[in-house]
Amino acid sequence: VLSLPPDQASVQFLRYWTCKEAYVKGLGVGLIIPLNTVDLTLSSDRQPTEPQLIPSAPGLEPGWQIYQWQPTAGYVAALALQG
């Protein structure tokens, strides 16, 4: 994220943040888990418009899946599901 131009870095940061926040909130512990303990790899610098599965990542508990997308211009969304 730090190597991107400022406008792209802001969007990429929000993509990572929403995915990680969805996961820790899905666990039911809010933001008590440090977000730097979840290592996600997003597929590209372009936000998909349909929910896209993020591959398993170090720090995720088994059985969890994270989806992320851009529901409309200017917004990012993420959903964490267990099972």
PDB file of C-alpha atoms in Angstrom:
ATOM      1  CA  VAL A   1       0.000   0.000   0.000  1.00  0.00           C
ATOM      2  CA  LEU A   2       2.816   2.394   0.866  1.00  0.00           C
ATOM      3  CA  SER A   3       4.356   2.017  -2.592  1.00  0.00           C
ATOM      4  CA  LEU A   4       1.161   3.109  -4.385  1.00  0.00           C
ATOM      5  CA  PRO A   5       0.300   6.668  -5.446  1.00  0.00           C
ATOM      6  CA  PRO A   6      -1.753   8.427  -2.717  1.00  0.00           C
ATOM      7  CA  ASP A   7      -5.134   8.092  -4.456  1.00  0.00           C
ATOM      8  CA  GLN A   8      -4.642   4.359  -5.078  1.00  0.00           C
ATOM      9  CA  ALA A   9      -3.141   3.811  -1.623  1.00  0.00           C
ATOM     10  CA  SER A  10      -6.256   5.196   0.072  1.00  0.00           C
ATOM     11  CA  VAL A  11      -8.557   2.832  -1.799  1.00  0.00           C
ATOM     12  CA  GLN A  12      -6.283  -0.170  -1.262  1.00  0.00           C
ATOM     13  CA  PHE A  13      -5.984   0.623   2.459  1.00  0.00           C
ATOM     14  CA  LEU A  14      -9.792   0.711   2.769  1.00  0.00           C
ATOM     15  CA  ARG A  15     -10.065  -2.614   0.941  1.00  0.00           C
ATOM     16  CA  TYR A  16      -7.701  -4.290   3.397  1.00  0.00           C
ATOM     17  CA  TRP A  17      -9.283  -2.577   6.399  1.00  0.00           C
ATOM     18  CA  THR A  18     -12.857  -3.588   5.539  1.00  0.00           C
ATOM     19  CA  CYS A  19     -11.859  -7.223   4.955  1.00  0.00           C
ATOM     20  CA  LYS A  20      -9.918  -7.480   8.181  1.00  0.00           C
ATOM     21  CA  GLU A  21     -12.590  -5.650  10.169  1.00  0.00           C
ATOM     22  CA  ALA A  22     -15.327  -7.924   8.789  1.00  0.00           C
ATOM     23  CA  TYR A  23     -13.325 -10.962   9.892  1.00  0.00           C
ATOM     24  CA  VAL A  24     -12.581  -9.865  13.459  1.00  0.00           C
ATOM     25  CA  LYS A  25     -16.143  -8.625  13.925  1.00  0.00           C
ATOM     26  CA  GLY A  26     -17.380 -11.974  12.589  1.00  0.00           C
ATOM     27  CA  LEU A  27     -15.404 -13.647  15.338  1.00  0.00           C
ATOM     28  CA  GLY A  28     -17.459 -11.594  17.768  1.00  0.00           C
ATOM     29  CA  VAL A  29     -14.494  -9.910  19.387  1.00  0.00           C
ATOM     30  CA  GLY A  30     -14.625  -6.560  17.604  1.00  0.00           C
ATOM     31  CA  LEU A  31     -11.281  -4.922  17.060  1.00  0.00           C
ATOM     32  CA  ILE A  32      -9.610  -6.599  20.048  1.00  0.00           C
ATOM     33  CA  ILE A  33      -7.538  -8.751  17.647  1.00  0.00           C
ATOM     34  CA  PRO A  34      -4.761  -6.666  16.064  1.00  0.00           C
ATOM     35  CA  LEU A  35      -5.484  -6.331  12.343  1.00  0.00           C
ATOM     36  CA  ASN A  36      -1.800  -6.840  11.536  1.00  0.00           C
ATOM     37  CA  THR A  37      -2.153 -10.488  12.631  1.00  0.00           C
ATOM     38  CA  VAL A  38      -4.378 -11.227   9.613  1.00  0.00           C
ATOM     39  CA  ASP A  39      -2.333 -11.367   6.400  1.00  0.00           C
ATOM     40  CA  LEU A  40      -4.609 -10.974   3.365  1.00  0.00           C
ATOM     41  CA  THR A  41      -3.621 -10.915  -0.291  1.00  0.00           C
ATOM     42  CA  LEU A  42      -6.037  -9.016  -2.488  1.00  0.00           C
ATOM     43  CA  SER A  43      -6.172 -10.167  -6.100  1.00  0.00           C
ATOM     44  CA  SER A  44      -5.443  -6.811  -7.732  1.00  0.00           C
ATOM     45  CA  ASP A  45      -5.494  -3.074  -7.246  1.00  0.00           C
ATOM     46  CA  ARG A  46      -8.942  -2.998  -8.895  1.00  0.00           C
ATOM     47  CA  GLN A  47     -11.945  -3.482  -6.684  1.00  0.00           C
ATOM     48  CA  PRO A  48     -14.350  -6.118  -8.075  1.00  0.00           C
ATOM     49  CA  THR A  49     -17.990  -5.090  -8.489  1.00  0.00           C
ATOM     50  CA  GLU A  50     -19.281  -8.541  -7.477  1.00  0.00           C
ATOM     51  CA  PRO A  51     -18.345 -10.363  -4.250  1.00  0.00           C
ATOM     52  CA  GLN A  52     -14.974 -12.059  -4.721  1.00  0.00           C
ATOM     53  CA  LEU A  53     -13.524 -14.714  -2.406  1.00  0.00           C
ATOM     54  CA  ILE A  54     -10.175 -13.820  -0.895  1.00  0.00           C
ATOM     55  CA  PRO A  55      -7.899 -16.869  -0.643  1.00  0.00           C
ATOM     56  CA  SER A  56      -7.167 -18.310   2.809  1.00  0.00           C
ATOM     57  CA  ALA A  57      -4.592 -16.293   4.650  1.00  0.00           C
ATOM     58  CA  PRO A  58      -2.258 -16.689   7.618  1.00  0.00           C
ATOM     59  CA  GLY A  59      -4.075 -15.597  10.761  1.00  0.00           C
ATOM     60  CA  LEU A  60      -7.553 -16.733   9.666  1.00  0.00           C
ATOM     61  CA  GLU A  61      -9.211 -19.408  11.747  1.00  0.00           C
ATOM     62  CA  PRO A  62     -10.144 -22.539   9.772  1.00  0.00           C
ATOM     63  CA  GLY A  63     -13.534 -22.427   8.085  1.00  0.00           C
ATOM     64  CA  TRP A  64     -13.669 -18.674   7.527  1.00  0.00           C
ATOM     65  CA  GLN A  65     -14.097 -17.037   4.129  1.00  0.00           C
ATOM     66  CA  ILE A  66     -13.852 -13.358   3.289  1.00  0.00           C
ATOM     67  CA  TYR A  67     -15.532 -11.748   0.305  1.00  0.00           C
ATOM     68  CA  GLN A  68     -14.891  -8.205  -0.848  1.00  0.00           C
ATOM     69  CA  TRP A  69     -16.321  -5.944  -3.546  1.00  0.00           C
ATOM     70  CA  GLN A  70     -17.323  -2.413  -4.535  1.00  0.00           C
ATOM     71  CA  PRO A  71     -21.125  -2.166  -4.308  1.00  0.00           C
ATOM     72  CA  THR A  72     -21.136   1.281  -5.927  1.00  0.00           C
ATOM     73  CA  ALA A  73     -18.590   3.926  -6.866  1.00  0.00           C
ATOM     74  CA  GLY A  74     -16.799   5.373  -3.850  1.00  0.00           C
ATOM     75  CA  TYR A  75     -17.624   2.507  -1.495  1.00  0.00           C
ATOM     76  CA  VAL A  76     -15.935  -0.756  -0.496  1.00  0.00           C
ATOM     77  CA  ALA A  77     -17.563  -3.723   1.215  1.00  0.00           C
ATOM     78  CA  ALA A  78     -16.489  -6.965   2.850  1.00  0.00           C
ATOM     79  CA  LEU A  79     -18.274  -9.925   4.337  1.00  0.00           C
ATOM     80  CA  ALA A  80     -16.747 -12.638   6.524  1.00  0.00           C
ATOM     81  CA  LEU A  81     -18.537 -15.977   6.712  1.00  0.00           C
ATOM     82  CA  GLN A  82     -17.833 -19.046   8.807  1.00  0.00           C
ATOM     83  CA  GLY A  83     -18.659 -22.493   7.526  1.00  0.00           C
TER      84      GLY A  83
END
